[in-house]
Amino acid sequence: MALVEYNPFRGLDRFFDQFAQMASGDSRLMPMDLYRDGDDFVARMDLPGVDPSSIDIDVHDNVLTVRAERKANDVKHDEHSGWVSRERSYGSFARQLSLDSSLDASRITADYTDGELVLTIPVAEEAKPQKIQVTQGQHRAVTVGTDESDASEQKAETSTDAKAAPEPMGPSEPEHHN
């Protein structure tokens, strides 16, 4: 039997690789870097000159949408003034990311500093590998009843049924008689 290492990020890695392969022909697309940092995915988006109050981020149906707006500079136009070159993009910007169900959209954080928006997208606790502790020879007692008369009846039942076989936890197998 071959063992295959479980990687909860495999689907996310494939998804984010798509963005690395895309060539951005749209000057209004926010350039973005995506990487994994432990149990988080980090998206860094360039938004220079954007007023932080114009940034809108929401998640709906596992789609994260980032919107922002950069206002154009007003330049006086007359016979002595005007644009010589205008290469920077202005207006509304938007970017959408489809989030895998193994990410925790309710705990996404966003920070905008020096023209860069940083989104931290944590992996959901349910999607993280879980360690199960194994115990040996420990049984938990179950108390039945709420008053002393019930407890004394339980003690009597327990002492008479002490040699009874434990109940099966799964489907029972047919008994074989020889």
mmCIF file of C-alpha atoms in Angstrom:
data_model
loop_
_atom_site.group_PDB
_atom_site.id
_atom_site.type_symbol
_atom_site.label_atom_id
_atom_site.label_comp_id
_atom_site.label_asym_id
_atom_site.label_seq_id
_atom_site.Cartn_x
_atom_site.Cartn_y
_atom_site.Cartn_z
ATOM 1 C CA MET A 1 0.000 0.000 0.000
ATOM 2 C CA ALA A 2 1.478 3.325 -1.047
ATOM 3 C CA LEU A 3 1.202 6.256 1.315
ATOM 4 C CA VAL A 4 0.291 9.617 -0.154
ATOM 5 C CA GLU A 5 1.154 12.681 1.884
ATOM 6 C CA TYR A 6 -1.931 14.773 2.607
ATOM 7 C CA ASN A 7 -1.472 18.420 1.700
ATOM 8 C CA PRO A 8 -4.472 20.601 2.611
ATOM 9 C CA PHE A 9 -2.988 23.372 0.470
ATOM 10 C CA ARG A 10 -2.723 21.362 -2.779
ATOM 11 C CA GLY A 11 -5.932 22.760 -4.286
ATOM 12 C CA LEU A 12 -5.088 26.257 -3.113
ATOM 13 C CA ASP A 13 -1.591 26.051 -4.550
ATOM 14 C CA ARG A 14 -3.024 25.090 -7.955
ATOM 15 C CA PHE A 15 -5.540 27.904 -7.769
ATOM 16 C CA PHE A 16 -2.956 30.542 -6.867
ATOM 17 C CA ASP A 17 -0.549 29.247 -9.520
ATOM 18 C CA GLN A 18 -3.104 30.316 -12.127
ATOM 19 C CA PHE A 19 -2.549 33.930 -11.153
ATOM 20 C CA ALA A 20 1.211 33.624 -11.408
ATOM 21 C CA GLN A 21 0.818 32.406 -14.988
ATOM 22 C CA MET A 22 -1.574 35.162 -16.067
ATOM 23 C CA ALA A 23 -0.100 38.029 -18.030
ATOM 24 C CA SER A 24 -1.779 41.220 -17.020
ATOM 25 C CA GLY A 25 -2.868 43.067 -20.142
ATOM 26 C CA ASP A 26 -5.347 45.256 -18.240
ATOM 27 C CA SER A 27 -3.652 48.281 -16.713
ATOM 28 C CA ARG A 28 -6.538 48.547 -14.229
ATOM 29 C CA LEU A 29 -5.795 45.128 -12.736
ATOM 30 C CA MET A 30 -4.141 45.291 -9.348
ATOM 31 C CA PRO A 31 -0.728 43.611 -9.588
ATOM 32 C CA MET A 32 -0.627 40.910 -6.951
ATOM 33 C CA ASP A 33 1.796 38.504 -5.310
ATOM 34 C CA LEU A 34 0.394 35.438 -3.523
ATOM 35 C CA TYR A 35 2.257 33.132 -1.191
ATOM 36 C CA ARG A 36 1.701 30.776 1.680
ATOM 37 C CA ASP A 37 3.093 31.599 5.113
ATOM 38 C CA GLY A 38 2.486 28.678 7.479
ATOM 39 C CA ASP A 39 -1.269 28.400 8.036
ATOM 40 C CA ASP A 40 -2.019 31.614 6.128
ATOM 41 C CA PHE A 41 -2.147 32.697 2.514
ATOM 42 C CA VAL A 42 -0.976 36.247 1.897
ATOM 43 C CA ALA A 43 -2.027 38.403 -1.057
ATOM 44 C CA ARG A 44 -0.043 41.610 -1.619
ATOM 45 C CA MET A 45 -1.622 44.052 -4.062
ATOM 46 C CA ASP A 46 -0.117 47.256 -5.424
ATOM 47 C CA LEU A 47 -2.496 50.200 -5.034
ATOM 48 C CA PRO A 48 -0.266 53.290 -5.040
ATOM 49 C CA GLY A 49 -2.011 56.620 -4.716
ATOM 50 C CA VAL A 50 -5.289 55.083 -3.568
ATOM 51 C CA ASP A 51 -7.162 56.721 -0.711
ATOM 52 C CA PRO A 52 -7.557 53.959 1.930
ATOM 53 C CA SER A 53 -11.178 55.009 2.485
ATOM 54 C CA SER A 54 -11.945 54.055 -1.139
ATOM 55 C CA ILE A 55 -10.870 50.431 -0.609
ATOM 56 C CA ASP A 56 -13.803 48.028 -0.324
ATOM 57 C CA ILE A 57 -13.259 44.340 0.449
ATOM 58 C CA ASP A 58 -16.002 41.746 0.747
ATOM 59 C CA VAL A 59 -16.546 37.999 0.535
ATOM 60 C CA HIS A 60 -19.694 36.487 -0.931
ATOM 61 C CA ASP A 61 -20.142 32.821 -1.911
ATOM 62 C CA ASN A 62 -16.406 32.183 -1.361
ATOM 63 C CA VAL A 63 -15.417 34.973 -3.771
ATOM 64 C CA LEU A 64 -13.237 37.699 -2.270
ATOM 65 C CA THR A 65 -13.614 41.019 -4.086
ATOM 66 C CA VAL A 66 -11.304 44.011 -3.667
ATOM 67 C CA ARG A 67 -12.367 47.364 -5.116
ATOM 68 C CA ALA A 68 -10.495 50.647 -4.949
ATOM 69 C CA GLU A 69 -10.410 53.979 -6.711
ATOM 70 C CA ARG A 70 -7.582 56.316 -7.634
ATOM 71 C CA LYS A 71 -8.616 59.827 -8.591
ATOM 72 C CA ALA A 72 -6.933 61.486 -11.558
ATOM 73 C CA ASN A 73 -4.751 64.507 -10.990
ATOM 74 C CA ASP A 74 -6.305 67.706 -12.225
ATOM 75 C CA VAL A 75 -4.022 69.372 -14.736
ATOM 76 C CA LYS A 76 -4.831 72.749 -16.188
ATOM 77 C CA HIS A 77 -5.261 72.601 -19.962
ATOM 78 C CA ASP A 78 -4.428 75.733 -21.919
ATOM 79 C CA GLU A 79 -1.884 76.770 -24.510
ATOM 80 C CA HIS A 80 0.941 76.616 -21.911
ATOM 81 C CA SER A 81 -0.198 73.639 -19.798
ATOM 82 C CA GLY A 82 -1.403 70.118 -20.395
ATOM 83 C CA TRP A 83 -0.500 66.468 -20.415
ATOM 84 C CA VAL A 84 2.678 65.425 -22.197
ATOM 85 C CA SER A 85 2.424 61.762 -21.154
ATOM 86 C CA ARG A 86 -0.220 59.984 -19.123
ATOM 87 C CA GLU A 87 0.659 56.332 -18.391
ATOM 88 C CA ARG A 88 -0.692 55.751 -14.907
ATOM 89 C CA SER A 89 -4.130 54.257 -14.471
ATOM 90 C CA TYR A 90 -6.911 56.141 -12.743
ATOM 91 C CA GLY A 91 -10.451 55.264 -11.901
ATOM 92 C CA SER A 92 -11.905 52.130 -10.362
ATOM 93 C CA PHE A 93 -9.891 48.972 -9.811
ATOM 94 C CA ALA A 94 -11.256 45.547 -8.935
ATOM 95 C CA ARG A 95 -9.848 42.096 -8.308
ATOM 96 C CA GLN A 96 -11.652 38.880 -7.427
ATOM 97 C CA LEU A 97 -10.269 35.694 -5.915
ATOM 98 C CA SER A 98 -12.188 32.445 -5.552
ATOM 99 C CA LEU A 99 -11.519 31.140 -2.068
ATOM 100 C CA ASP A 100 -11.238 27.440 -1.409
ATOM 101 C CA SER A 101 -13.623 26.106 1.242
ATOM 102 C CA SER A 102 -10.622 25.216 3.416
ATOM 103 C CA LEU A 103 -9.959 28.932 4.022
ATOM 104 C CA ASP A 104 -11.564 30.879 6.880
ATOM 105 C CA ALA A 105 -13.143 33.909 5.193
ATOM 106 C CA SER A 106 -14.442 35.209 8.533
ATOM 107 C CA ARG A 107 -10.874 35.818 9.769
ATOM 108 C CA ILE A 108 -9.359 37.608 6.745
ATOM 109 C CA THR A 109 -7.388 40.707 7.710
ATOM 110 C CA ALA A 110 -6.412 43.649 5.501
ATOM 111 C CA ASP A 111 -3.689 46.259 5.961
ATOM 112 C CA TYR A 112 -2.910 49.159 3.623
ATOM 113 C CA THR A 113 0.521 50.740 4.044
ATOM 114 C CA ASP A 114 2.664 52.735 1.599
ATOM 115 C CA GLY A 115 0.470 51.926 -1.410
ATOM 116 C CA GLU A 116 0.336 48.194 -0.753
ATOM 117 C CA LEU A 117 -2.740 46.257 0.370
ATOM 118 C CA VAL A 118 -1.884 43.079 2.288
ATOM 119 C CA LEU A 119 -4.613 40.486 2.796
ATOM 120 C CA THR A 120 -3.965 37.619 5.196
ATOM 121 C CA ILE A 121 -6.268 34.673 4.573
ATOM 122 C CA PRO A 122 -6.069 31.973 7.267
ATOM 123 C CA VAL A 123 -6.691 28.294 6.698
ATOM 124 C CA ALA A 124 -9.826 27.098 8.515
ATOM 125 C CA GLU A 125 -9.188 25.124 11.696
ATOM 126 C CA GLU A 126 -11.231 22.241 10.247
ATOM 127 C CA ALA A 127 -8.881 22.031 7.262
ATOM 128 C CA LYS A 128 -5.714 21.807 9.342
ATOM 129 C CA PRO A 129 -4.343 18.355 10.105
ATOM 130 C CA GLN A 130 -5.511 17.228 13.531
ATOM 131 C CA LYS A 131 -3.503 15.169 15.995
ATOM 132 C CA ILE A 132 -5.500 12.497 17.834
ATOM 133 C CA GLN A 133 -4.173 11.462 21.230
ATOM 134 C CA VAL A 134 -4.187 7.736 21.958
ATOM 135 C CA THR A 135 -4.908 6.646 25.521
ATOM 136 C CA GLN A 136 -4.424 3.189 26.968
ATOM 137 C CA GLY A 137 -6.734 1.348 29.333
ATOM 138 C CA GLN A 138 -8.854 4.302 30.361
ATOM 139 C CA HIS A 139 -12.617 3.862 30.617
ATOM 140 C CA ARG A 140 -15.038 6.595 31.528
ATOM 141 C CA ALA A 141 -17.803 5.875 34.029
ATOM 142 C CA VAL A 142 -21.299 6.950 33.082
ATOM 143 C CA THR A 143 -23.710 7.996 35.824
ATOM 144 C CA VAL A 144 -27.387 7.327 35.195
ATOM 145 C CA GLY A 145 -30.195 8.842 37.269
ATOM 146 C CA THR A 146 -30.726 12.078 39.093
ATOM 147 C CA ASP A 147 -31.594 11.124 42.659
ATOM 148 C CA GLU A 148 -30.314 8.676 45.245
ATOM 149 C CA SER A 149 -32.981 6.034 44.581
ATOM 150 C CA ASP A 150 -31.995 5.963 40.897
ATOM 151 C CA ALA A 151 -28.329 5.749 41.845
ATOM 152 C CA SER A 152 -28.949 2.809 44.222
ATOM 153 C CA GLU A 153 -30.977 1.000 41.523
ATOM 154 C CA GLN A 154 -28.135 1.626 39.095
ATOM 155 C CA LYS A 155 -25.611 0.133 41.546
ATOM 156 C CA ALA A 156 -27.762 -2.972 41.893
ATOM 157 C CA GLU A 157 -28.131 -3.318 38.121
ATOM 158 C CA THR A 158 -24.422 -2.777 37.595
ATOM 159 C CA SER A 159 -23.456 -5.469 40.100
ATOM 160 C CA THR A 160 -25.812 -8.060 38.541
ATOM 161 C CA ASP A 161 -24.779 -7.209 34.980
ATOM 162 C CA ALA A 162 -21.063 -7.005 35.716
ATOM 163 C CA LYS A 163 -20.306 -10.080 33.640
ATOM 164 C CA ALA A 164 -22.390 -9.006 30.625
ATOM 165 C CA ALA A 165 -20.553 -8.562 27.336
ATOM 166 C CA PRO A 166 -20.012 -4.997 26.129
ATOM 167 C CA GLU A 167 -22.334 -3.757 23.416
ATOM 168 C CA PRO A 168 -20.834 -3.742 19.914
ATOM 169 C CA MET A 169 -19.965 -0.337 18.453
ATOM 170 C CA GLY A 170 -20.383 -1.284 14.808
ATOM 171 C CA PRO A 171 -22.491 -3.679 12.783
ATOM 172 C CA SER A 172 -22.611 -7.089 14.445
ATOM 173 C CA GLU A 173 -21.245 -10.141 12.733
ATOM 174 C CA PRO A 174 -23.338 -13.318 12.649
ATOM 175 C CA GLU A 175 -22.400 -15.867 15.288
ATOM 176 C CA HIS A 176 -20.896 -19.137 14.071
ATOM 177 C CA HIS A 177 -21.864 -22.297 15.976
ATOM 178 C CA ASN A 178 -19.970 -25.540 15.416
#
